[in-house]
PDB file of C-alpha atoms in Angstrom:
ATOM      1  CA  UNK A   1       0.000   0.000   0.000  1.00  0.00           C
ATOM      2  CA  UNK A   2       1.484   3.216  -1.211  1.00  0.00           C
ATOM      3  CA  UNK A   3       0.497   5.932   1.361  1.00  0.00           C
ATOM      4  CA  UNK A   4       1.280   9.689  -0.025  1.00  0.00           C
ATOM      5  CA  UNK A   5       3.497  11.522   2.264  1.00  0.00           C
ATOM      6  CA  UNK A   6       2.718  14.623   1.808  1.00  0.00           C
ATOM      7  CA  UNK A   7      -1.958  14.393   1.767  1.00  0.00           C
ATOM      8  CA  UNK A   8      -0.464  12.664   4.814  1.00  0.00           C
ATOM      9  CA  UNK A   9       1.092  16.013   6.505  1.00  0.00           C
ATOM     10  CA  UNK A  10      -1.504  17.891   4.837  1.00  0.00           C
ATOM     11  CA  UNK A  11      -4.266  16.243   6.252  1.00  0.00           C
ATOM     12  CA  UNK A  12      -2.459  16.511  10.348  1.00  0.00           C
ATOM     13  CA  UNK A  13      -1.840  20.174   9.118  1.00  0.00           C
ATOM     14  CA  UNK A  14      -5.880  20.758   8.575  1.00  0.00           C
ATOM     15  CA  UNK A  15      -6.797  18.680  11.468  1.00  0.00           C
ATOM     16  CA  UNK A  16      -4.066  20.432  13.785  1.00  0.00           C
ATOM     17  CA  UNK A  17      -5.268  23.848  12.382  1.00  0.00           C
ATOM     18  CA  UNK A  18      -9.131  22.807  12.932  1.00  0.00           C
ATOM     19  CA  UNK A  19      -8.314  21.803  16.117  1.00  0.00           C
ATOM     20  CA  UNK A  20      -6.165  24.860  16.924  1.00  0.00           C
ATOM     21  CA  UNK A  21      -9.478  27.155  15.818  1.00  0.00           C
ATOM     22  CA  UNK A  22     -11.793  25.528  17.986  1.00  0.00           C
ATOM     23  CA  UNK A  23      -9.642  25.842  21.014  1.00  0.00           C
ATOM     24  CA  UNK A  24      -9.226  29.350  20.375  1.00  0.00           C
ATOM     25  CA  UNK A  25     -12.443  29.831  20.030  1.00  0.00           C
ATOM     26  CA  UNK A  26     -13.935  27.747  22.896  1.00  0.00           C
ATOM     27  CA  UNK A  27     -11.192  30.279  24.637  1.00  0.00           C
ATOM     28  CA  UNK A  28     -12.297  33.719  23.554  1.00  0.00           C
ATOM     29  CA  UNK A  29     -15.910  32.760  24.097  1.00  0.00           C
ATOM     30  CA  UNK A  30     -15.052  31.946  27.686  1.00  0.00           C
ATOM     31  CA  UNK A  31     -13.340  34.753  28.018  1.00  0.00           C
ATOM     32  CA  UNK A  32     -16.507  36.886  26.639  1.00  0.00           C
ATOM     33  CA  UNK A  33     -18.953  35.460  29.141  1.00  0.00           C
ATOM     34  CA  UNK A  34     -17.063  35.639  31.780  1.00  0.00           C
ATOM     35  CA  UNK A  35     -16.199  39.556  31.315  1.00  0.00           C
ATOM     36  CA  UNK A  36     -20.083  39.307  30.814  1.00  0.00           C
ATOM     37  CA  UNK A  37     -20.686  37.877  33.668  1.00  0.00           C
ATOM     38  CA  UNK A  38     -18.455  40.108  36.129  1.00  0.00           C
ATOM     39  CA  UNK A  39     -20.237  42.695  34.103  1.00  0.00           C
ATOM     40  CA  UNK A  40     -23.362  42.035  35.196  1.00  0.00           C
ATOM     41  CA  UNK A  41     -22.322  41.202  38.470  1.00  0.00           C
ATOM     42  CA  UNK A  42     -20.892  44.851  38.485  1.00  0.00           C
ATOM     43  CA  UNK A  43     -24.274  46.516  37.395  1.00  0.00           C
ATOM     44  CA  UNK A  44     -26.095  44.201  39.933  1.00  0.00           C
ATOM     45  CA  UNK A  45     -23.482  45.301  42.691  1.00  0.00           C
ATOM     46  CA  UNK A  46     -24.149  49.047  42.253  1.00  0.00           C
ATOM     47  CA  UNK A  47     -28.056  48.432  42.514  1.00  0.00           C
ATOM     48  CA  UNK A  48     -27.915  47.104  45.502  1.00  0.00           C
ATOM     49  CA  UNK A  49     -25.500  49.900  47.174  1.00  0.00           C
ATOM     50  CA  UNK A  50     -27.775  52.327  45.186  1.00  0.00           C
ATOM     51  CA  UNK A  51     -30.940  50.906  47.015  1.00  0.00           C
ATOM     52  CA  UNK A  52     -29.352  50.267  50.628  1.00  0.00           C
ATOM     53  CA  UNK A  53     -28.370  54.038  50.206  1.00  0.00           C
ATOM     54  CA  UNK A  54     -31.858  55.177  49.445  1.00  0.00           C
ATOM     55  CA  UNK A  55     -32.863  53.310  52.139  1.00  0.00           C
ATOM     56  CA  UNK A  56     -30.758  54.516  54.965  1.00  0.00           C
ATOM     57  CA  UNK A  57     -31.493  57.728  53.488  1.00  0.00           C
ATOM     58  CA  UNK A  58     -35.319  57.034  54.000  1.00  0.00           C
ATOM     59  CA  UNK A  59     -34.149  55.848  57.611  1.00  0.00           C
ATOM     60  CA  UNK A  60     -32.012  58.717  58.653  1.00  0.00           C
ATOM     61  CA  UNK A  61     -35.128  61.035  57.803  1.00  0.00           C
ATOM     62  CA  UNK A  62     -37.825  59.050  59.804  1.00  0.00           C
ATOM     63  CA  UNK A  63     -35.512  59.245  62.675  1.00  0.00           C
ATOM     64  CA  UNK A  64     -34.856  62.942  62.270  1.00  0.00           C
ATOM     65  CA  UNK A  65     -38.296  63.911  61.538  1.00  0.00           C
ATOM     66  CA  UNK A  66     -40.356  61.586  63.516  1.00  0.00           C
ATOM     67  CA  UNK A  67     -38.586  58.804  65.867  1.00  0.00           C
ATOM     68  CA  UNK A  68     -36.219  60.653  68.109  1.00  0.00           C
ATOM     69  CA  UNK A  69     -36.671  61.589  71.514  1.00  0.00           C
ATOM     70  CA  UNK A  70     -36.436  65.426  70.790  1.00  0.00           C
ATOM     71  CA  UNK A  71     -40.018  65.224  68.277  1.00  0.00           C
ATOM     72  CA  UNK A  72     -41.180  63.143  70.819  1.00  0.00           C
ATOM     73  CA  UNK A  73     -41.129  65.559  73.692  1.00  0.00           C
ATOM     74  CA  UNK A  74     -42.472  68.163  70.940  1.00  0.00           C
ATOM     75  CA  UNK A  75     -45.194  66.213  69.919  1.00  0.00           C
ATOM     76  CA  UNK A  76     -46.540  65.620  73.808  1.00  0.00           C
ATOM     77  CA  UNK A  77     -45.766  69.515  74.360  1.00  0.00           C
ATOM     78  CA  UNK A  78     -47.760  70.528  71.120  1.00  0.00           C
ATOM     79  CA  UNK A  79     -50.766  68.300  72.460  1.00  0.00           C
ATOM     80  CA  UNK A  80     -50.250  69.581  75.849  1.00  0.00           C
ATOM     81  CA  UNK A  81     -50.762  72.724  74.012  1.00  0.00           C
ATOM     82  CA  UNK A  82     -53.220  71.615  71.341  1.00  0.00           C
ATOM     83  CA  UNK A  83     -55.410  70.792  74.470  1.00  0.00           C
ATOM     84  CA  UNK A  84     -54.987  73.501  76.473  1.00  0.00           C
ATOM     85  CA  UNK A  85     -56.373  75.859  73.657  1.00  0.00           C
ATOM     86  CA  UNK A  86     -59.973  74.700  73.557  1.00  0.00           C
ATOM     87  CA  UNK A  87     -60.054  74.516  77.298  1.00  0.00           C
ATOM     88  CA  UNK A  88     -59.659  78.692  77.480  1.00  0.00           C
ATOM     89  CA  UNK A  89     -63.083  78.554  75.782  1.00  0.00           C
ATOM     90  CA  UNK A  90     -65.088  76.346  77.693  1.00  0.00           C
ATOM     91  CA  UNK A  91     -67.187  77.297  80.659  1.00  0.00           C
ATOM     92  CA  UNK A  92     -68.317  75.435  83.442  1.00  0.00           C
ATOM     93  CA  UNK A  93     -67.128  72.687  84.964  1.00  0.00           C
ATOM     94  CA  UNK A  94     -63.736  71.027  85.664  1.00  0.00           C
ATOM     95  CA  UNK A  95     -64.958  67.998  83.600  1.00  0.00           C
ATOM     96  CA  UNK A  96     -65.958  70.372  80.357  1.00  0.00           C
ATOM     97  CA  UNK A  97     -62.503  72.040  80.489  1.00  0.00           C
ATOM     98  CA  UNK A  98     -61.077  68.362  81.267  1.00  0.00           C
ATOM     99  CA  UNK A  99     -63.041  66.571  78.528  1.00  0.00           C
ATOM    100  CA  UNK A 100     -61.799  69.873  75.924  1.00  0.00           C
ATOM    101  CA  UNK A 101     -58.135  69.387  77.224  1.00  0.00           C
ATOM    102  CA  UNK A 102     -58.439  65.733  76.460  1.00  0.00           C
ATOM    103  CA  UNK A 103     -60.015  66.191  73.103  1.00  0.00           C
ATOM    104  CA  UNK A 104     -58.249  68.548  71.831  1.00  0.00           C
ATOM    105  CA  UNK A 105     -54.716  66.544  72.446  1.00  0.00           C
ATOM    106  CA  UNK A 106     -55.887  63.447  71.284  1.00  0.00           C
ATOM    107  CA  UNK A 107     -56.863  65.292  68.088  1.00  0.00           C
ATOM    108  CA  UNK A 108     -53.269  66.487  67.770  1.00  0.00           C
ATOM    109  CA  UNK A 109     -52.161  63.069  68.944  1.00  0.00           C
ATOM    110  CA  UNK A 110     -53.938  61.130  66.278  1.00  0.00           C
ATOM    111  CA  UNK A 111     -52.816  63.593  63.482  1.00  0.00           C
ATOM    112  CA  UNK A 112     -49.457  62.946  64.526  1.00  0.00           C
ATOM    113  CA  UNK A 113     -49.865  59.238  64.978  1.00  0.00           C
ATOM    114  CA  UNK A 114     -51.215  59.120  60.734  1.00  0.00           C
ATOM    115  CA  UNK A 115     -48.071  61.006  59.914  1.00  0.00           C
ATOM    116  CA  UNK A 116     -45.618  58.822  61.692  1.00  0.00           C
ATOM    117  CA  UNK A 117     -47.586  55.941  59.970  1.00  0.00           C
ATOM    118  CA  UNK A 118     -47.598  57.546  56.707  1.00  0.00           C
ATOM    119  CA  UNK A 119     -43.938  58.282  57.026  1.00  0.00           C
ATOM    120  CA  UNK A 120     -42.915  54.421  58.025  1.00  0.00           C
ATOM    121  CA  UNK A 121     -44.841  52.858  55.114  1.00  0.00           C
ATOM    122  CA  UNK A 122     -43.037  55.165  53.157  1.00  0.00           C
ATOM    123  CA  UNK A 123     -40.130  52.865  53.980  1.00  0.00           C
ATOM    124  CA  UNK A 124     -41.705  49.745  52.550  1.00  0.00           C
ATOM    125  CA  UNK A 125     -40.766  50.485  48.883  1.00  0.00           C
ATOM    126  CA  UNK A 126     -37.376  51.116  50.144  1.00  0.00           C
ATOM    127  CA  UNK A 127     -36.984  47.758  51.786  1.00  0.00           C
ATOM    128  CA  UNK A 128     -38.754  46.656  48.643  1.00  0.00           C
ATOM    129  CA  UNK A 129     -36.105  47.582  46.117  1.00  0.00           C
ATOM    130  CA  UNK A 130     -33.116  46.216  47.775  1.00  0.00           C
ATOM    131  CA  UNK A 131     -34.801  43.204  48.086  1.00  0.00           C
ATOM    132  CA  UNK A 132     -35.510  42.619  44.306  1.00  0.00           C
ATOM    133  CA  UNK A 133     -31.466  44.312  43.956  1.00  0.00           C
ATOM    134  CA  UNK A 134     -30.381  41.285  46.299  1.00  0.00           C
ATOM    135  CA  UNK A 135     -32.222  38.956  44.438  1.00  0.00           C
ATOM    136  CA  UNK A 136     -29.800  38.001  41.431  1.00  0.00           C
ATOM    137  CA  UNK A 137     -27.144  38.247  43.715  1.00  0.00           C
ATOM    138  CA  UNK A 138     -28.695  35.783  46.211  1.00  0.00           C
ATOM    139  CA  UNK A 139     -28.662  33.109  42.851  1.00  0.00           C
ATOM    140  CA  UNK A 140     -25.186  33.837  42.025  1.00  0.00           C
ATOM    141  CA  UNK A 141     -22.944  31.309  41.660  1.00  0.00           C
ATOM    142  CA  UNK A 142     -20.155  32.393  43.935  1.00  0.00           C
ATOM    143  CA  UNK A 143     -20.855  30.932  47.378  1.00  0.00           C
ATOM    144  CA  UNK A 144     -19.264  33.901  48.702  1.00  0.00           C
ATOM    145  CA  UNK A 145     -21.154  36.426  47.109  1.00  0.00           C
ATOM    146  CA  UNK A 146     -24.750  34.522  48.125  1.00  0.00           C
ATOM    147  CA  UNK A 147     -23.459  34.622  51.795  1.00  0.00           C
ATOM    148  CA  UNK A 148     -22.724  37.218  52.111  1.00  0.00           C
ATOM    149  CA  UNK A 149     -25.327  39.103  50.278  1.00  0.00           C
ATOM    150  CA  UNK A 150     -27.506  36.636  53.049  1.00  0.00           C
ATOM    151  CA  UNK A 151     -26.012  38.313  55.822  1.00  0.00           C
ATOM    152  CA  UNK A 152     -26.024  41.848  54.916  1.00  0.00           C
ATOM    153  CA  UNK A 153     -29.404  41.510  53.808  1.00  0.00           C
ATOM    154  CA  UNK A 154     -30.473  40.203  57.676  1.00  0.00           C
ATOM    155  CA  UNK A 155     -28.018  43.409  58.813  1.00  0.00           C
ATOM    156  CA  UNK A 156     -30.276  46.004  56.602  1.00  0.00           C
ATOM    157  CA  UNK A 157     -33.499  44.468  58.145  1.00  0.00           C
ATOM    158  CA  UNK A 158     -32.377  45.078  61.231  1.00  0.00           C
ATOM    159  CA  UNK A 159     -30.618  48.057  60.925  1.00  0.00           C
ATOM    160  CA  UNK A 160     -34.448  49.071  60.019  1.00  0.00           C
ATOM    161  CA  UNK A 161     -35.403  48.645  62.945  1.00  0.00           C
ATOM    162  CA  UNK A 162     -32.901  48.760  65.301  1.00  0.00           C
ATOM    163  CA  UNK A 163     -30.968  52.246  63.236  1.00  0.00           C
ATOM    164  CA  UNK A 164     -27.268  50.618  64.722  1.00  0.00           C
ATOM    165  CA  UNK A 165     -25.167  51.065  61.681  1.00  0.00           C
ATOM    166  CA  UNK A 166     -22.028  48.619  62.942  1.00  0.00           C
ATOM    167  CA  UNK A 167     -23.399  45.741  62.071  1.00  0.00           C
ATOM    168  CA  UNK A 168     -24.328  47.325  58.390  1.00  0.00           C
ATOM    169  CA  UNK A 169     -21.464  48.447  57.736  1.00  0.00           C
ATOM    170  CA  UNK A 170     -19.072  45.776  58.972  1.00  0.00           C
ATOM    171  CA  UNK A 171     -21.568  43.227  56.795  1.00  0.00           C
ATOM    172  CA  UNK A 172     -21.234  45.941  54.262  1.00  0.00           C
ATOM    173  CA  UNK A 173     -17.803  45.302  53.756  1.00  0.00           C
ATOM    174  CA  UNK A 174     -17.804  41.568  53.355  1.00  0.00           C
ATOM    175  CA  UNK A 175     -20.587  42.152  50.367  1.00  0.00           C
ATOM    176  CA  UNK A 176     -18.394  44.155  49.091  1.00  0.00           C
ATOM    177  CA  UNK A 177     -15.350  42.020  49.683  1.00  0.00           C
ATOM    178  CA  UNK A 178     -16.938  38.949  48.329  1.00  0.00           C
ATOM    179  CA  UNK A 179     -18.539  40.819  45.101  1.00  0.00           C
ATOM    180  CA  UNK A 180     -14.545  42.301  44.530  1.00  0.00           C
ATOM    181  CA  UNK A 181     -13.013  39.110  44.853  1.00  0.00           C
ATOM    182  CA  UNK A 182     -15.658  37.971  41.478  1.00  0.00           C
ATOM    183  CA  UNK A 183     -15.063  40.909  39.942  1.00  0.00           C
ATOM    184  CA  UNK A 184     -11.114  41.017  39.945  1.00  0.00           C
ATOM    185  CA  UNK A 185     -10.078  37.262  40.259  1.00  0.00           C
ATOM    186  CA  UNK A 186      -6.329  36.687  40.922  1.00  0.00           C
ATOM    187  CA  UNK A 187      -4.379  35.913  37.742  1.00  0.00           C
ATOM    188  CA  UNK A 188      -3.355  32.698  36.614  1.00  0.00           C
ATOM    189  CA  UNK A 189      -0.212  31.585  38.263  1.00  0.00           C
ATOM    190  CA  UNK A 190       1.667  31.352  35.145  1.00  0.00           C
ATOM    191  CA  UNK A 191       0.658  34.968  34.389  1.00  0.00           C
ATOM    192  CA  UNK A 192       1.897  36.114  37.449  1.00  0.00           C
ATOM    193  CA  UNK A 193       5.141  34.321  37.500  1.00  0.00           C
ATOM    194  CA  UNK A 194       5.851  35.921  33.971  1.00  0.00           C
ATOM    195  CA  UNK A 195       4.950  39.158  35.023  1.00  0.00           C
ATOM    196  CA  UNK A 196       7.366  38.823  38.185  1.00  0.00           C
ATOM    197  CA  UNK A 197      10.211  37.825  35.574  1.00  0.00           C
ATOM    198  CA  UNK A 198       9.597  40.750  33.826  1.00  0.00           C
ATOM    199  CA  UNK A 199       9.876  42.924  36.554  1.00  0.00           C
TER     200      UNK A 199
END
């Protein structure tokens, strides 16, 4: 059997060339979704800082406005004094001037009572939009970053309620930790000792 030399190196040529393309290719296209990936991941990680700062924001102003102890004392003196103002008008007994005093304070009272309502549901859509920002996160595929989006998602519910920001913050900076560590992965070993030569 004659076999002809050179199909022969012709035909490991194409094969080594098709094989050579397809490698390449499988490469590149790795390479593409994964920049497309910590892409996303990047877009994803600004929402939810974006939302977690809208919400504190939202926080910070229901405590200023409504939940510390300073607007409490002035709401119970402006009812003291919502009260007294009806009672100046009323003759006759103690229980008239009483029962004015009364009314007129829990009118204020209950005003004030709507507002501080109104001004805490205005929270919800707050707490609603970092929970659909920590959603994709909470399916990524890094372990990490699902922890720890976990855990400072638990640390912005509470801070809700509680205001402490320690806890947010420190669980603020393992999010943010965990999300870097995606985003800028080490380089390959070989890469870096090449890079060391060079330097």
């Amino acid at each position: 059997m004659n076999i002809d030399l050179n199909a022969l190196v012709s035909l490991v040529g194409t094969l080594g060339a098709v094989a050579l393309g397809s490698w390449l290719t499988a490469r590149a296209t790795a390479r593409a979704n994964a920049k497309a990936e910590r892409d996303t991941l990047g877009i994803q990680f600004d929402a939810m800082f974006l939302a977690v700062a809208e919400l504190r924001a939202a926080v910070e102003a229901d405590r200023v406005l409504w939940s510390n102890r300073w607007e409490r004392a002035r709401a119970a003196l402006l009812a003291a004094m919502t009260g007294l103002g009806p009672a100046a008008f009323v003759r006759g007994s103690d229980q008239r001037q009483i029962a004015a005093i009364l009314g007129g304070a829990g009118w204020f009272l209950a005003q004030e009572r709507t507002q501080t309502k109104a001004a805490t549901v205005s929270l919800v859509p707050k707490l609603a939009a970092v929970a659909a920002a920590a959603a994709p996160l909470l399916r990524h595929p890094s372990t990490d970053v699902q922890e720890a989006t976990d855990r400072f998602m638990a640390a912005i519910f509470s801070y809700h309620e509680s205001r402490d920001t320690t806890e947010l913050e420190a669980r603020a900076a393992d999010f943010g930790s965990a999300v870097r560590a995606v985003l800028d992965p080490p380089p390959h070993r070989r890469l870096s000792r090449h890079r060391r030569r060079q330097q």
